[in-house]
XYZ file of C-alpha atoms in Angstrom:
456
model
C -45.277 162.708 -254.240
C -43.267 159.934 -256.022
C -43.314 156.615 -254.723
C -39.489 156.127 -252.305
C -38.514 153.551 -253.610
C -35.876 153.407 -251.298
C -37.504 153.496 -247.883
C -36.009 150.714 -245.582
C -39.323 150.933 -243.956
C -42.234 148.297 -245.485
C -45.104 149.156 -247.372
C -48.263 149.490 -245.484
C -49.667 148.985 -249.010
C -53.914 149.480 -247.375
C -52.911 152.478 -244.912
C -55.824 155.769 -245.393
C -52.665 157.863 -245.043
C -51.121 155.783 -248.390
C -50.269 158.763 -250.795
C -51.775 159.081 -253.974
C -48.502 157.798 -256.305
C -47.831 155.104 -254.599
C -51.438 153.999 -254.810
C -51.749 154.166 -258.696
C -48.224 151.931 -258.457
C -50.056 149.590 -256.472
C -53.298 149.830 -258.831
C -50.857 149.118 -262.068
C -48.441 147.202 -260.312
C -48.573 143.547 -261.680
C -48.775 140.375 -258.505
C -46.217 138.368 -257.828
C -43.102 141.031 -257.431
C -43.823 142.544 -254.260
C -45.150 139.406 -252.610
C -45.528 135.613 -254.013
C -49.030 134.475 -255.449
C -49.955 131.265 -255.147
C -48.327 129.206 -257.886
C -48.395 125.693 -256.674
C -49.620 124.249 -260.253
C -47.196 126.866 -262.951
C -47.281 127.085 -267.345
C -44.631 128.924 -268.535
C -45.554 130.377 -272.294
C -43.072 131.596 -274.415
C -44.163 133.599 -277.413
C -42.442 135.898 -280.311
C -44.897 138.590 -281.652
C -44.254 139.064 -285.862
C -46.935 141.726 -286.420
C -46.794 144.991 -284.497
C -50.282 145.843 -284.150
C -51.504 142.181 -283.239
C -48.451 141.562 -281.137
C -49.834 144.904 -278.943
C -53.946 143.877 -279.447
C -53.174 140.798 -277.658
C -51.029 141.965 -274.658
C -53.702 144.992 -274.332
C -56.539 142.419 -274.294
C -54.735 140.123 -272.142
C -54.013 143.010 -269.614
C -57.577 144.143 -269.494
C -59.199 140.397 -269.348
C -56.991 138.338 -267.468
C -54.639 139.811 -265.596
C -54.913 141.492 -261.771
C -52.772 144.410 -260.187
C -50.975 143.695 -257.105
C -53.184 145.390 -255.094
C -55.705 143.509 -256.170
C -53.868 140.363 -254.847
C -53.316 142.016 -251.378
C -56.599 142.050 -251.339
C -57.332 138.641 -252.011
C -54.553 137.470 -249.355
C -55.891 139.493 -246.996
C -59.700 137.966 -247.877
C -58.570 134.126 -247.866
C -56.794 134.632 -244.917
C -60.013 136.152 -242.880
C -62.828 134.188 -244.760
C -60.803 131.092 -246.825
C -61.871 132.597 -249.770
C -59.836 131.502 -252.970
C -58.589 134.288 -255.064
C -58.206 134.329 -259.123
C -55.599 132.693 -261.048
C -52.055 134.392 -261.704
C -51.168 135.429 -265.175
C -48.103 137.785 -265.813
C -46.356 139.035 -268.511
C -42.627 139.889 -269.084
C -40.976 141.308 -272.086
C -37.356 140.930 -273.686
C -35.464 143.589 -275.363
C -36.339 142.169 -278.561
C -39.870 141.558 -277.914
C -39.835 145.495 -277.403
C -38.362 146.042 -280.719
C -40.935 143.996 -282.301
C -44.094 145.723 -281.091
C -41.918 149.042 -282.168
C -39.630 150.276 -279.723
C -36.926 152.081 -281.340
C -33.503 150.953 -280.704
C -33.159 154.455 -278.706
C -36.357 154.053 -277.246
C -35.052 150.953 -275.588
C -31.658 152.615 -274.171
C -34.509 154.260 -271.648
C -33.739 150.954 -269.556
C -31.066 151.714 -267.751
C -29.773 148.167 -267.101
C -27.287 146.629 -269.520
C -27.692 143.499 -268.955
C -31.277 143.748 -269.738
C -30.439 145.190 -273.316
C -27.790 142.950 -274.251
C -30.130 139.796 -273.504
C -28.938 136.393 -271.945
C -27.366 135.044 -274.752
C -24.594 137.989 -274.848
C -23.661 137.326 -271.258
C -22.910 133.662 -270.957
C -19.234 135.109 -270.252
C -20.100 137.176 -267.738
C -21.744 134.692 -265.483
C -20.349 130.734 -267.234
C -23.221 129.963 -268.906
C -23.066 127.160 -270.973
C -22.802 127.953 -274.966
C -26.217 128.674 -276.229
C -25.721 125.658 -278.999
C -26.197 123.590 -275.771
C -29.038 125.301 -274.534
C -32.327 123.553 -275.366
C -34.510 124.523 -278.912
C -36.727 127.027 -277.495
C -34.355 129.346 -275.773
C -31.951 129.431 -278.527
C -34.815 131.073 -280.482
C -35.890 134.484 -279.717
C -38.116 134.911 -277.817
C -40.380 138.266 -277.471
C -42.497 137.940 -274.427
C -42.905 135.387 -271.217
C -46.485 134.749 -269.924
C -46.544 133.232 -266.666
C -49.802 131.029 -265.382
C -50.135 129.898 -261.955
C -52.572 129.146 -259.278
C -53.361 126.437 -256.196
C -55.617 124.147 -258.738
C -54.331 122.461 -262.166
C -57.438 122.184 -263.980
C -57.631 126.563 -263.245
C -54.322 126.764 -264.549
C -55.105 124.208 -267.699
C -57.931 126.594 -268.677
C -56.372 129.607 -268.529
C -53.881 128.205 -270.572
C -55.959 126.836 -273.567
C -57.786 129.975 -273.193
C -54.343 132.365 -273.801
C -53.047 130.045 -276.804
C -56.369 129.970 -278.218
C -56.234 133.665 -278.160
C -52.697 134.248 -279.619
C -53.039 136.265 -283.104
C -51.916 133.728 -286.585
C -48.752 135.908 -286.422
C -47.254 134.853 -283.533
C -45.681 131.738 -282.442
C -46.111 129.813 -279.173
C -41.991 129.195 -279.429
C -42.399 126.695 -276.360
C -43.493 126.018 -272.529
C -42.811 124.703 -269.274
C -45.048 123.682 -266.489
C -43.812 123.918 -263.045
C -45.199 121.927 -259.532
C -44.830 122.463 -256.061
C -43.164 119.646 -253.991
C -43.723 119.554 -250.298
C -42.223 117.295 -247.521
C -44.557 115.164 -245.091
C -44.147 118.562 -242.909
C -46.015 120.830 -245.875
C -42.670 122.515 -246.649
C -42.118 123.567 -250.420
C -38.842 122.004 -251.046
C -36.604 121.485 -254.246
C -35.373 117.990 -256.090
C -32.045 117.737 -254.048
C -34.798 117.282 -251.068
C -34.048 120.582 -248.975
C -36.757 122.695 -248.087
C -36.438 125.607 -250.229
C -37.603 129.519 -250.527
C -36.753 130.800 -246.686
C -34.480 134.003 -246.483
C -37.026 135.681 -249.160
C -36.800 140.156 -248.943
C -40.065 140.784 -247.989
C -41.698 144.257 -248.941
C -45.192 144.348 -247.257
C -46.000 144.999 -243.860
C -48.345 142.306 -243.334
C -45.589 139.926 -243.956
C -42.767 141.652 -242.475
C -45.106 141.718 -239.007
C -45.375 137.671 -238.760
C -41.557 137.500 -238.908
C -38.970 137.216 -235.936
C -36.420 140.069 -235.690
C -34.096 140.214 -233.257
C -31.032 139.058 -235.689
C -31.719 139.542 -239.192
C -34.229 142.064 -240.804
C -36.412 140.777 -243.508
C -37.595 143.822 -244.601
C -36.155 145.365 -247.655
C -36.745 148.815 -249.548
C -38.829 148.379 -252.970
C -35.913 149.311 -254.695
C -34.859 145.780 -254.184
C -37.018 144.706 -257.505
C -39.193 147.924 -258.582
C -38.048 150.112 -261.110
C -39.832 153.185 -263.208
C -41.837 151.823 -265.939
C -40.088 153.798 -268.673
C -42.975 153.126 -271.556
C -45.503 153.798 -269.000
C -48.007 156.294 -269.185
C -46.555 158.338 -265.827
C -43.436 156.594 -264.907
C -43.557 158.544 -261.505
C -46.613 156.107 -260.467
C -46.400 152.994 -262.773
C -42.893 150.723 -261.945
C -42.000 147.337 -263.565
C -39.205 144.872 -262.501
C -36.560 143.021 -264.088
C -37.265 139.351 -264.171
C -34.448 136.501 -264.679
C -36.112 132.959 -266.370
C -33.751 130.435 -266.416
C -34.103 126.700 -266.606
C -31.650 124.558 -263.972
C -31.755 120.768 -264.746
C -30.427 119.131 -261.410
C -28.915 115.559 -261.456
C -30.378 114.814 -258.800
C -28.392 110.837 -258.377
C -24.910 112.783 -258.781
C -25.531 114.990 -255.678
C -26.840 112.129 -253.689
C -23.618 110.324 -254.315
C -21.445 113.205 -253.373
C -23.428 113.898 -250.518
C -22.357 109.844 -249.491
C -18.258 110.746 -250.330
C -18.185 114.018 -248.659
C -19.663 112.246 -245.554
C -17.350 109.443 -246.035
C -14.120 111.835 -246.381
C -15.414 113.442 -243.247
C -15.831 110.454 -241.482
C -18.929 110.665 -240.644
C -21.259 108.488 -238.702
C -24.638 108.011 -238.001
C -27.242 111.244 -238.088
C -23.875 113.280 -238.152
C -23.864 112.055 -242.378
C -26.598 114.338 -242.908
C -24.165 117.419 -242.097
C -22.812 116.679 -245.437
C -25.273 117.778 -247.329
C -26.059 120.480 -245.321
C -22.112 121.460 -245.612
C -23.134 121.993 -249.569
C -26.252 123.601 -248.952
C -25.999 125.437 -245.883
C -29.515 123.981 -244.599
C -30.522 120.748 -243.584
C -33.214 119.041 -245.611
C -35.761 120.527 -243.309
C -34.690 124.290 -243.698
C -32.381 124.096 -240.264
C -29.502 126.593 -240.729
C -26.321 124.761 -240.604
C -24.755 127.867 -238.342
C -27.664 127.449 -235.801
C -27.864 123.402 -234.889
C -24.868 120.632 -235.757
C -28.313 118.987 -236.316
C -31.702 119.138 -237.786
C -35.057 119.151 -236.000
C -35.474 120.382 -232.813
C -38.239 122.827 -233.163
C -39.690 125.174 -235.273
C -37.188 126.492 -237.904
C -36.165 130.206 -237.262
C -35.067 132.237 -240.233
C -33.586 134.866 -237.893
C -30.033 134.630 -238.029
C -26.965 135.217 -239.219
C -23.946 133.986 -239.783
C -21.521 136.890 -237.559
C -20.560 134.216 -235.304
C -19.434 131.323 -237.348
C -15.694 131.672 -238.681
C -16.688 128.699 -241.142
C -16.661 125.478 -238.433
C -20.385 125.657 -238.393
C -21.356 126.181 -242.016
C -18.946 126.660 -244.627
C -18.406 129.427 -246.332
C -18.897 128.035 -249.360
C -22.362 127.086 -248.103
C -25.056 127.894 -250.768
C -27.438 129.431 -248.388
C -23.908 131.602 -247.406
C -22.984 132.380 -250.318
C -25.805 133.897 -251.961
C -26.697 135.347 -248.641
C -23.871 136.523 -246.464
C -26.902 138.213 -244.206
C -24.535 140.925 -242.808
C -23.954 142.624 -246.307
C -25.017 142.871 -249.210
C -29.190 142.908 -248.712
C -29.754 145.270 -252.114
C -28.425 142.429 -254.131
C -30.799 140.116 -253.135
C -34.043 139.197 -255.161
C -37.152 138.249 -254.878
C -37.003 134.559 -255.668
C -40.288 133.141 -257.632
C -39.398 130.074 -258.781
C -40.852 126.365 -259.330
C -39.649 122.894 -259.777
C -40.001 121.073 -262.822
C -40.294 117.234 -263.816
C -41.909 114.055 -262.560
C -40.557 111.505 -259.828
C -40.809 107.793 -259.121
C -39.466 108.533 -255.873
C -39.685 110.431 -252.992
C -37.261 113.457 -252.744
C -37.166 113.636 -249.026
C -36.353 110.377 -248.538
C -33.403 107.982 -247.719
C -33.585 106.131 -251.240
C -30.204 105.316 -252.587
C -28.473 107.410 -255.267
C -28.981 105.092 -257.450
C -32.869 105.536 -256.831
C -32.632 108.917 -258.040
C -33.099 110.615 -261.433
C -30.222 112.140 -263.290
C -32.144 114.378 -265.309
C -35.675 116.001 -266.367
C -36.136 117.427 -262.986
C -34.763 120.552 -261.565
C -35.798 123.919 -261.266
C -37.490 126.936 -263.454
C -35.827 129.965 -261.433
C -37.379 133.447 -261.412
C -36.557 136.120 -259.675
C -37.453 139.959 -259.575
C -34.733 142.477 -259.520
C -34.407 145.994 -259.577
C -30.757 146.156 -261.258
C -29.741 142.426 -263.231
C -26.373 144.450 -263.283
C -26.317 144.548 -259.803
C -28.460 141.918 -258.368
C -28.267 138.533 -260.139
C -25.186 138.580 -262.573
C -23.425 140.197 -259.477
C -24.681 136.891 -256.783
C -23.947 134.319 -259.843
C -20.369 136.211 -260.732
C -19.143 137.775 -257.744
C -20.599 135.359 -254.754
C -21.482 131.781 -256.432
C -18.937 131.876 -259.236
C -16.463 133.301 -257.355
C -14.096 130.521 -255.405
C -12.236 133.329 -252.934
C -15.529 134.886 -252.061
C -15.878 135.231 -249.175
C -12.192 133.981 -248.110
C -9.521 132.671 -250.680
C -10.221 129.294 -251.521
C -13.710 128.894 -250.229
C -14.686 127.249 -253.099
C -17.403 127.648 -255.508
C -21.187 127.632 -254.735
C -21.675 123.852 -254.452
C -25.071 124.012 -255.645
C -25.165 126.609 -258.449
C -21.598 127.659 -258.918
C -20.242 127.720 -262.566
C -17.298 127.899 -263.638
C -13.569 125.395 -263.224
C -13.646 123.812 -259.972
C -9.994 123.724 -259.700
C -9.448 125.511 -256.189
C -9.424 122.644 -253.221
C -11.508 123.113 -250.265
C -11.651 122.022 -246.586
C -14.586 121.242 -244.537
C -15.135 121.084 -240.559
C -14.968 117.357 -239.830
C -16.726 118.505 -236.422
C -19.558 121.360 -236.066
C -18.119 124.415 -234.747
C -14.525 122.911 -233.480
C -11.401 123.867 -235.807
C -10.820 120.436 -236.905
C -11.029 121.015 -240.922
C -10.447 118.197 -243.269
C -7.202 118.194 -245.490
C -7.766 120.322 -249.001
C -9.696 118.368 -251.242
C -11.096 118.763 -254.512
C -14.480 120.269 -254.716
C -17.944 118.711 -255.122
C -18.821 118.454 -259.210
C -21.615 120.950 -260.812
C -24.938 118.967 -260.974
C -26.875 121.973 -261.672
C -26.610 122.760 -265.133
C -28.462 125.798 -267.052
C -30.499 124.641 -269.957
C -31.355 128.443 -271.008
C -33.114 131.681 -270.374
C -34.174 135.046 -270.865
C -33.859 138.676 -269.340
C -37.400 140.144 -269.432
C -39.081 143.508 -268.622
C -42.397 142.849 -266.236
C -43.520 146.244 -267.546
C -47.050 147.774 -265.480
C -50.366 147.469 -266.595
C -50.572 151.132 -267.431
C -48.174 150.639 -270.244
C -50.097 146.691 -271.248
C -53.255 148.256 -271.416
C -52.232 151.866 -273.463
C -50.509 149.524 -275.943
């Protein structure tokens, strides 16, 4: 029977009683979609094609030499966790609407993706979701580019090789248009976190079973139906058993110094003394810097950090609307918009990110973040959450403001903030924090299954 794709209920993906369709999805199913691999060290290759048949010789090869399928990764999970065993690296592959065209997709045969957004390409919706012009992008993603080949795994010198290995391989007709390498940050805790210092990548949709089972449920459900970021493969072989997902690349520099600072006036405005200062920040990102939900504690620490929660109970004195965290994750609605988030920082510090430096200690560039994320529907999922939620200053009450963290878009709406946690005390309207995330460019890609990488 085909795989339900909608099924609230999550995958038991090693069960004897796992039908046959869904376990040739999981057999050409590539890692990373329905559950994160390891990715601490990342390279980020991105190639255009030129030659039909060479373009397809090297994908095939690459799909039969190098890459996994993501039951294969299960597996290895599963293995490390019981034994410590390491498993292999992480290489993936995505493909853009014009990389399809070049290795001979038809315009028509491309219409069989049923997502717009997808064949229109990132460049044709800067409108749609504020993007900067692409003249301001940087060179490599104002070029076109035909395919994405992610690298990743726990050790840099694996990831190196594989690397030299793949570019070494490329056919004289294509071009390696550019790259970016990505690297975990942790806190002294072990928590990944990102450059503004918060502890990042909590609140994921989870889609197995064995991580659904290790998670606390008595106020917010992380389970989520596949639908959330599978999709029939439409090139595939059997589309009934082999899915794909739609991924979103795009490069966020953060200025880094600039949100310090404005984490120092909002504080100031507030009136804010002592360990209360830190609620500042956590005002803009809905967290404190160790992952403490703003709606849970007026303060951070205290225990372990629960991800069960929501936000039913706070009118907006706890954690603001406008919240980042809230924003992109109003918990009581909206869970088939969310994605699976797969992304890694970017850039090299002098300093420590956790820390209590100084703005002035901090960089104002080079660092920030290469976001991916999985989607079933870009439509419906991502250029909804950036237009509707994080562009949007009314959303979820009229002037909430934007999304102080990735919100694009004129800031001209003024905002209020609870001077104390959970009382109705709010501050007087005041302009809103300035954009220091800024998007650098991107790409829409196809992560098509390796039924259709390895027929090519």
């Amino acid at each position: 029977m085909p795989v339900d794709l909608t099924n609230a209920l999550p995958l038991a993906w090693d069960s004897a009683t796992l039908n046959a369709d869904t376990k040739a999805m999981l057999d050409n199913l590539q890692p990373n979609i329905l559950r994160a691999h390891v990715r601490e060290h990342l390279s980020v290759l991105f190639i255009r094609f030129n030659d039909v048949a060479e373009g397809k010789a090297f994908l095939r090869h690459l799909a039969t030499t190098k890459m996994k399928s993501a039951r294969k990764h299960l597996e290895e999970v599963r293995d490390f966790a019981a034994r410590g065993r390491r498993g292999t690296p992480y290489v993936g592959v995505g493909i853009s609407k014009a990389g399809y065209r070049d290795l001979g997709h038809s315009v028509e045969d491309v219409r069989k993706f049923g997502d717009k957004v997808f064949r229109d390409g990132m460049k044709r919706r800067i409108a749609e979701v504020d993007d900067p012009p692409v003249d301001q992008w940087e060179r490599t993603y104002q070029r076109e580019i035909h395919a994405v080949i992610l690298i990743g795994d726990a050790e840099p010198e694996t990831v190196a090789a594989l690397r030299e290995e793949i570019i070494g391989e490329l056919p004289e007709s294509a071009r390696l248009l550019g790259e970016e390498s990505g690297q975990g940050m942790r806190n002294p805790a072990g928590d990944g976190i990102e450059h503004f210092g918060y502890v990042d990548g909590r609140s994921q949709p989870l889609f197995v079973k064995d991580e659904v089972d290790k998670e606390p449920k008595k106020h917010w459900d992380p389970a989520f139906p596949l639908s959330n970021v599978l999709v029939p493969d439409p090139f595939a072989p059997n589309p009934v058993r082999h899915h794909g997902s739609y991924l979103v690349f795009r490069k966020l520099e953060q200025n880094v110094r600039a949100f310090k600072g404005l984490e120092q006036e909002l504080a100031d405005s507030l009136g804010l003394a002592g360990a209360d200062r830190d609620r500042a920040g956590a005002m803009l990102v809905g967290r404190f810097k160790d992952g403490t939900p703003l709606t849970s504690k007026p303060k951070a620490g205290g225990g372990p950090v629960s991800n069960d929660f929501t936000f039913d109970a706070d009118d907006g004195t706890k954690c603001p609307f406008s919240g980042h965290i809230r924003k992109t994750n109003p918990r009581s609605f909206g869970r088939e918009v969310l994605m699976a988030r797969r992304g890694q920082t970017y850039g090299e510090r002098t300093d420590e990110p956790w820390d209590d430096s100084p703005p002035e200690h901090r960089p104002s560039g080079e660092v920030g973040l290469l976001f991916m994320a999985f989607n079933g529907s870009l439509v419906s999922q991502f250029e909804f959450t950036q237009q509707q939620w994080a562009n949007n200053p009314d959303f979820q009450n009229p002037a909430t403001g934007h999304d102080p963290v990735i919100g694009q878009g004129d800031r001209a709406v003024k905002v209020t903030y609870p001077k104390v946690w959970g009382k109705p005390e709010l501050s007087v309207p005041q302009a809103q924090v300035a954009q220091t995330v800024t998007m650098k460019g991107g790409e829409y890609f196809f992560v098509p299954s390796l039924a259709y990488l390895r027929n090519l």
